[in-house]
XYZ file of C-alpha atoms in Angstrom:
476
model
C 26.961 -41.161 8.857
C 28.522 -41.688 5.314
C 32.585 -42.809 5.165
C 33.091 -39.306 3.210
C 31.202 -37.816 6.421
C 33.903 -39.875 8.992
C 36.841 -39.026 7.101
C 35.780 -35.105 7.476
C 35.582 -35.287 11.021
C 38.717 -37.254 11.623
C 40.487 -34.006 9.814
C 39.333 -31.857 13.119
C 41.788 -32.135 15.968
C 40.895 -32.531 19.376
C 42.365 -29.023 20.218
C 40.610 -27.884 16.985
C 37.372 -28.987 18.154
C 38.057 -27.511 21.991
C 38.670 -24.017 20.301
C 35.287 -24.158 18.283
C 33.276 -25.341 21.206
C 34.856 -22.767 23.666
C 33.482 -19.722 21.832
C 29.879 -21.127 22.150
C 29.202 -24.010 19.497
C 29.196 -22.026 16.277
C 28.789 -25.231 14.584
C 25.876 -26.504 16.429
C 24.057 -22.468 16.455
C 24.684 -22.249 12.718
C 22.505 -25.915 11.996
C 20.288 -23.942 14.292
C 20.038 -20.917 11.508
C 18.858 -23.349 8.991
C 15.199 -22.913 9.768
C 12.717 -19.439 9.266
C 15.166 -17.577 9.451
C 18.112 -19.075 7.263
C 15.820 -19.858 4.651
C 14.425 -16.306 4.748
C 18.025 -15.409 3.981
C 18.574 -17.963 0.850
C 15.585 -15.862 -1.064
C 17.751 -13.276 -1.444
C 19.871 -14.622 -4.484
C 16.393 -16.462 -5.879
C 14.221 -13.030 -6.615
C 11.327 -13.964 -8.786
C 11.643 -10.997 -11.087
C 11.775 -8.423 -12.582
C 9.475 -9.626 -15.078
C 9.624 -6.648 -17.269
C 11.757 -3.616 -17.929
C 11.167 -1.574 -14.617
C 10.371 2.244 -14.615
C 11.015 2.466 -10.874
C 14.201 1.137 -8.849
C 13.155 2.455 -4.867
C 10.117 3.502 -3.558
C 9.873 6.344 -0.634
C 6.108 6.017 1.338
C 5.515 8.918 2.864
C 2.492 7.457 4.959
C 0.172 10.054 6.641
C -1.666 7.704 9.328
C -4.702 8.899 10.849
C -6.094 10.048 7.507
C -6.114 13.271 5.896
C -9.078 14.863 4.765
C -8.916 15.110 1.190
C -11.449 17.660 0.676
C -9.533 19.960 2.505
C -5.959 18.980 1.077
C -6.154 17.935 -2.900
C -10.072 17.810 -3.718
C -11.620 21.149 -3.282
C -15.288 20.666 -3.103
C -17.194 24.520 -3.539
C -20.389 23.113 -2.915
C -19.321 21.763 0.719
C -19.037 25.787 1.101
C -22.094 26.829 -0.398
C -24.338 24.068 1.574
C -22.264 24.456 4.929
C -24.375 24.045 8.261
C -27.329 22.134 6.037
C -27.983 18.263 6.375
C -26.658 15.909 3.806
C -29.179 15.562 0.957
C -28.731 11.657 0.819
C -28.687 8.904 3.420
C -24.557 8.243 4.321
C -23.154 5.022 5.608
C -22.257 4.559 9.353
C -19.253 6.355 10.619
C -16.768 5.106 12.411
C -18.521 7.255 15.861
C -21.749 7.628 14.086
C -21.744 11.410 15.571
C -22.577 12.693 11.756
C -23.960 16.704 11.868
C -24.403 18.593 9.012
C -22.515 19.585 5.882
C -19.025 21.118 6.762
C -17.064 23.513 4.208
C -13.384 23.113 3.916
C -11.442 25.712 6.304
C -9.058 26.423 3.953
C -8.910 28.070 0.570
C -7.757 26.239 -2.246
C -5.458 27.746 -5.222
C -4.201 26.487 -8.222
C -0.342 25.657 -8.777
C 1.926 25.052 -11.432
C 1.701 25.047 -15.598
C -1.025 22.342 -14.862
C -3.180 24.470 -12.658
C -3.634 21.746 -9.975
C -5.916 23.067 -6.988
C -4.004 22.471 -3.716
C -5.269 23.846 -0.391
C -3.132 26.416 1.975
C -2.159 23.284 3.713
C 0.402 22.496 1.491
C 1.703 25.560 -0.316
C 5.108 23.889 -0.773
C 3.676 20.803 -2.409
C 1.739 22.881 -4.299
C 4.776 24.012 -5.646
C 5.847 20.522 -7.137
C 2.238 19.331 -8.431
C 3.586 19.319 -12.001
C 5.387 16.765 -10.781
C 2.392 14.966 -9.035
C -0.222 12.682 -10.045
C -3.493 13.440 -7.921
C -5.376 10.107 -7.888
C -8.787 11.542 -6.016
C -10.842 8.149 -6.676
C -9.213 5.824 -3.997
C -11.485 3.466 -1.747
C -10.676 1.236 0.658
C -12.942 -1.163 2.498
C -12.113 -0.370 6.186
C -13.002 2.807 7.930
C -11.540 1.411 11.339
C -7.353 2.590 11.722
C -5.730 -0.766 12.380
C -8.110 -2.602 10.059
C -7.079 -0.117 7.497
C -3.398 0.325 8.163
C -2.579 -3.411 7.449
C -4.986 -3.509 4.083
C -3.288 -0.449 3.131
C 0.188 -2.014 3.426
C -0.935 -5.874 3.312
C -3.424 -5.923 0.958
C -5.490 -7.242 4.043
C -6.930 -5.728 7.162
C -5.383 -8.086 9.832
C -1.899 -9.004 10.695
C 0.405 -12.509 9.640
C 0.406 -10.826 6.088
C 3.546 -9.106 4.468
C 3.530 -5.664 3.551
C 4.255 -3.853 0.344
C 7.724 -3.015 1.390
C 8.384 -7.157 2.160
C 6.593 -8.056 -0.894
C 9.262 -5.736 -2.928
C 12.503 -7.108 -1.600
C 10.944 -10.709 -1.841
C 10.241 -9.999 -5.537
C 13.544 -7.935 -6.509
C 16.204 -8.693 -3.981
C 17.975 -5.807 -2.457
C 20.473 -3.007 -3.815
C 22.792 -2.471 -1.203
C 25.309 -5.124 0.711
C 25.217 -2.802 3.603
C 21.783 -1.821 4.699
C 18.258 -3.737 4.841
C 16.294 -3.410 1.366
C 13.396 -2.391 3.374
C 13.897 0.690 6.023
C 11.347 2.294 7.909
C 11.998 5.855 9.318
C 10.575 5.527 12.895
C 9.424 8.833 14.862
C 8.892 6.616 18.012
C 5.651 5.446 17.421
C 3.951 3.436 14.713
C 0.331 3.786 13.236
C -2.231 1.518 14.484
C -2.029 -1.939 14.293
C 1.560 -2.030 15.297
C 4.861 -3.135 13.854
C 3.208 -5.809 11.666
C 2.231 -3.345 9.540
C 5.491 -3.202 8.377
C 6.512 -7.186 9.078
C 7.537 -9.907 6.571
C 4.334 -12.106 7.477
C 4.818 -15.608 6.427
C 7.664 -14.520 4.215
C 10.912 -15.195 5.267
C 11.998 -12.646 8.277
C 14.356 -11.151 6.084
C 12.105 -9.253 4.177
C 10.427 -7.242 7.223
C 11.145 -3.535 7.456
C 14.387 -2.574 9.659
C 13.732 0.507 11.744
C 16.054 3.531 11.941
C 15.284 6.411 14.548
C 17.124 9.416 13.367
C 16.293 10.941 16.614
C 17.762 8.256 18.655
C 21.215 8.544 20.198
C 21.425 4.750 18.634
C 19.542 5.266 15.255
C 19.203 1.115 15.061
C 19.168 -0.677 18.522
C 22.518 -2.435 19.193
C 23.939 -0.716 16.326
C 26.735 0.114 18.643
C 28.983 -2.340 19.421
C 29.648 -3.078 22.355
C 32.728 -4.714 22.259
C 36.226 -3.429 20.221
C 36.296 -4.002 16.717
C 39.418 -5.924 16.922
C 37.510 -8.066 18.926
C 34.415 -8.032 17.110
C 36.388 -9.063 13.822
C 38.053 -11.553 15.465
C 34.646 -13.219 16.652
C 33.008 -12.918 13.242
C 36.321 -14.482 11.571
C 36.001 -17.076 14.102
C 32.767 -17.907 13.106
C 32.984 -17.531 9.459
C 35.446 -20.447 10.013
C 33.305 -22.482 12.000
C 30.099 -21.905 9.558
C 32.236 -22.758 6.362
C 33.551 -26.049 8.185
C 30.086 -26.570 8.430
C 29.567 -26.388 5.055
C 31.672 -28.684 3.992
C 30.211 -31.272 6.124
C 27.127 -30.792 4.879
C 27.992 -30.446 1.428
C 26.945 -27.382 0.506
C 23.385 -25.376 1.574
C 22.377 -22.302 -0.014
C 20.634 -21.721 3.206
C 23.585 -21.772 5.209
C 25.327 -19.481 3.027
C 22.499 -16.941 3.276
C 22.063 -17.229 6.682
C 25.905 -16.225 7.264
C 25.633 -13.338 4.395
C 22.652 -12.128 6.783
C 24.912 -11.710 9.704
C 27.843 -10.166 7.695
C 25.612 -7.888 6.666
C 24.444 -7.170 10.048
C 27.991 -6.426 10.825
C 28.708 -3.872 8.141
C 25.391 -1.601 9.117
C 27.341 -0.887 12.246
C 29.260 1.528 9.947
C 26.688 2.232 7.372
C 23.660 3.493 9.913
C 25.907 5.995 11.518
C 27.335 7.030 8.544
C 23.581 7.483 7.126
C 22.413 9.660 9.897
C 25.144 11.504 9.813
C 24.535 14.790 7.954
C 27.404 16.985 8.740
C 28.505 16.469 5.025
C 25.544 17.849 3.570
C 25.099 21.522 2.525
C 23.945 24.414 4.519
C 21.492 24.659 1.243
C 20.097 21.377 1.441
C 19.362 21.662 5.101
C 17.598 24.692 5.005
C 15.741 22.836 1.887
C 14.549 20.424 3.929
C 13.940 22.408 6.742
C 16.410 20.822 9.207
C 17.133 24.350 10.567
C 13.544 24.930 11.881
C 12.729 25.592 15.565
C 9.844 23.619 15.402
C 11.144 20.083 16.523
C 8.601 18.120 14.706
C 9.380 19.694 11.513
C 12.956 19.411 11.933
C 12.187 15.771 12.502
C 10.622 15.002 9.469
C 12.708 16.880 7.437
C 15.511 14.840 8.336
C 13.203 11.800 7.497
C 13.054 13.281 4.116
C 16.638 13.499 3.624
C 17.600 10.711 4.630
C 15.011 8.613 2.482
C 16.463 10.506 -0.553
C 20.332 9.056 1.044
C 18.906 5.719 1.448
C 17.683 6.024 -1.964
C 21.470 6.976 -2.904
C 22.515 3.477 -0.978
C 20.445 1.495 -3.204
C 17.619 0.541 -0.693
C 14.321 -0.264 -2.361
C 11.393 0.194 -0.076
C 11.578 3.188 2.369
C 9.067 4.342 4.569
C 8.288 7.291 6.257
C 6.275 7.835 9.714
C 4.568 10.691 10.994
C 6.025 13.415 13.398
C 3.771 15.502 15.275
C 4.702 19.191 15.910
C 6.261 18.623 19.169
C 8.606 16.041 17.507
C 7.686 12.969 19.539
C 6.387 9.515 18.243
C 2.773 10.439 16.937
C 0.975 6.998 15.420
C -2.380 8.395 14.655
C -1.987 12.374 14.202
C -4.015 13.066 11.194
C -7.178 11.737 13.111
C -8.873 14.946 13.654
C -12.310 13.843 15.071
C -12.508 17.484 16.870
C -10.189 20.499 16.234
C -9.506 19.754 12.809
C -8.260 23.003 11.727
C -5.981 23.143 14.571
C -4.554 19.401 14.163
C -4.401 19.172 10.408
C -2.305 22.711 10.196
C 0.004 21.776 12.790
C 0.989 18.289 11.059
C 0.862 19.920 7.638
C 3.489 22.596 8.820
C 4.979 19.502 10.015
C 5.766 17.681 6.578
C 4.841 20.122 3.560
C 8.714 21.033 3.248
C 10.329 18.158 3.773
C 8.205 16.259 1.243
C 8.525 19.250 -1.456
C 11.782 19.345 -0.942
C 12.386 15.407 -1.105
C 10.664 15.862 -4.865
C 13.014 18.880 -5.798
C 15.883 17.080 -4.466
C 15.524 14.023 -6.026
C 14.752 15.659 -9.505
C 17.916 18.047 -9.391
C 19.742 14.546 -8.742
C 18.774 12.933 -11.745
C 17.065 10.426 -9.151
C 13.469 10.739 -9.190
C 12.924 9.103 -12.635
C 14.039 5.901 -11.125
C 11.940 6.775 -7.774
C 8.697 6.168 -7.066
C 7.255 8.372 -4.082
C 3.752 7.472 -2.468
C 1.640 9.783 -0.549
C -1.262 8.926 1.247
C -3.442 8.225 4.315
C -5.356 5.058 4.958
C -8.438 6.609 4.419
C -9.939 10.330 4.010
C -12.708 12.059 6.165
C -15.974 12.779 5.912
C -17.359 15.934 4.238
C -19.971 16.561 7.441
C -18.983 17.990 11.059
C -18.648 15.289 13.548
C -19.081 17.068 17.568
C -18.655 20.984 16.516
C -15.255 20.941 14.460
C -13.931 17.697 13.506
C -14.249 15.005 10.647
C -14.939 11.295 10.821
C -13.524 8.774 8.576
C -14.186 8.105 4.946
C -13.344 4.891 3.249
C -15.398 5.367 0.304
C -13.333 8.028 -1.615
C -10.587 10.075 -0.761
C -7.181 11.175 -2.515
C -3.404 10.354 -2.973
C -0.572 11.126 -4.956
C 2.288 9.275 -6.723
C 5.235 11.197 -8.114
C 8.267 9.919 -10.096
C 9.465 6.897 -12.064
C 6.844 6.226 -14.925
C 4.020 8.055 -13.453
C 2.333 11.570 -15.369
C 3.199 14.347 -13.647
C 0.426 17.109 -13.349
C -2.305 14.989 -13.673
C -5.523 13.931 -11.630
C -7.495 10.690 -12.185
C -10.775 10.115 -10.909
C -13.056 11.984 -8.935
C -15.426 11.764 -6.004
C -19.069 13.414 -6.194
C -19.904 16.981 -5.537
C -19.581 16.830 -1.584
C -16.140 14.447 -1.832
C -18.198 11.740 -0.380
C -17.788 8.841 -2.427
C -15.678 8.189 -5.590
C -17.666 8.093 -8.784
C -15.235 8.215 -11.527
C -12.201 5.859 -12.334
C -12.556 4.287 -8.928
C -10.105 2.335 -7.887
C -8.525 -0.228 -5.036
C -5.898 -0.894 -2.721
C -5.514 -3.391 -4.809
C -4.803 -1.572 -8.183
C -2.553 0.544 -6.211
C -0.124 -2.393 -5.221
C -0.301 -3.870 -8.843
C 0.460 -0.183 -10.302
C 3.599 0.166 -7.823
C 4.605 -3.320 -8.576
C 4.149 -2.974 -12.414
C 6.597 0.403 -12.021
C 9.302 -1.917 -10.198
C 9.067 -4.456 -13.127
C 6.967 -7.083 -11.083
C 3.567 -8.414 -12.741
C 1.826 -8.520 -9.717
C -0.117 -12.113 -10.936
C 3.555 -13.574 -10.545
C 4.335 -12.897 -7.772
C 3.595 -15.250 -5.462
C 4.717 -17.284 -2.520
C 3.247 -20.787 -1.317
C 1.756 -20.678 2.258
C -0.382 -23.072 3.975
C -1.134 -24.926 0.910
C -1.813 -21.994 -1.373
C -0.385 -19.363 -3.467
C -0.410 -15.845 -1.986
C 0.312 -12.612 -3.565
C 0.110 -8.875 -2.616
C -2.974 -8.229 -4.191
C -4.795 -11.510 -3.550
C -7.293 -12.372 -6.345
C -7.103 -8.879 -7.329
C -5.955 -5.641 -8.472
C -5.328 -4.207 -12.040
C -2.785 -1.691 -13.012
C -3.361 1.902 -13.307
C -2.412 2.246 -16.840
C -4.116 5.636 -17.174
C -1.683 7.443 -14.420
C 1.950 5.847 -16.236
C 3.263 8.054 -18.684
């Protein structure tokens, strides 16, 4: 030990040392934090981006887990109706269950909406009402037809666990705008998409960047957010620990990793007040509550509308990346809710009723408050569905061409980009990959996807791997 170190320790009396150790050895505990978690928090101040002027400050991702049928929602195919019941006229790839029947036309009519005249099916009349703000992409593709792999691929750019999600990369690249809330929040319905919690994980990035779950429908929306002791005692304990932490910093000469860990735990303390305030909607007007469908007698619709309203409130509070999870009609958990291998009509109608009003309300509300121009909204499932029947009334998975839409910051509203063939089976025009989508999202946030890297295992990783091109054709 150096001379300076011995003098520092001599400055701590026996009584002071006993006081420190009696509360659980905070100095030793904090030393332990200087590992993965502490290093994680240390990067908050050293965010690599932005690399250029951003168009978006925040992202809201409305994830339709299970796979919405594009040919029954945003990509009408009259030929399917004309040839319904006939065999497919060309060979098709193996599907998930390989129970491939004849062509099945859509059970729903399509109508043209807005000044743009974009067709939307009767599943989503409320979204049709905001179609002039949407950029509908009809040519997305993925490489995987199994749910868990596709969920990881859509979120992380890789088909398996261990890689950071899009939300984690966003906060790693830009840091957080909120002192009281995490930079990446997942609004949970009770279940998560197939693949598990790592779909929202930080992978090899510092753990501070993983998605934090908030459950609006639960008595305790954030686990352990309700203090187990009086506020005065908790403040005294936090103050005591902070003093010990600062003394440790003096002894070590100052460590950014340790300082960041201290900030992280202080943020956790502030979240005890911030999260209850976030989910308390008593200050929202009755008109706003009705707009989002919170007055609905259908529990799923009210629950999803609450998620949409909370997404707006999270944007207002500076949260960078917000993901909404699916709520089934009964209001319980639903991790794979759009997966209609049978009863397509019943399942899709029930799910659409749950989400349609809330999502349309979110677009309207963000726009009315001037927030849409700096918020990117994404709507998609992990893949589309096949143009031929499975069983008597279902559709199997289709990764070869499907639809999603973007709205808000930097996106050309009222437009259609790309196309599938006449049967909606395969993308044929402006064919896109998930890497292209990820590159575009990062671009709108001010990040060059090729420069946002993290070194792990001896190589530099990025969200887009070694692929991805910004989709300039959809940008305003």
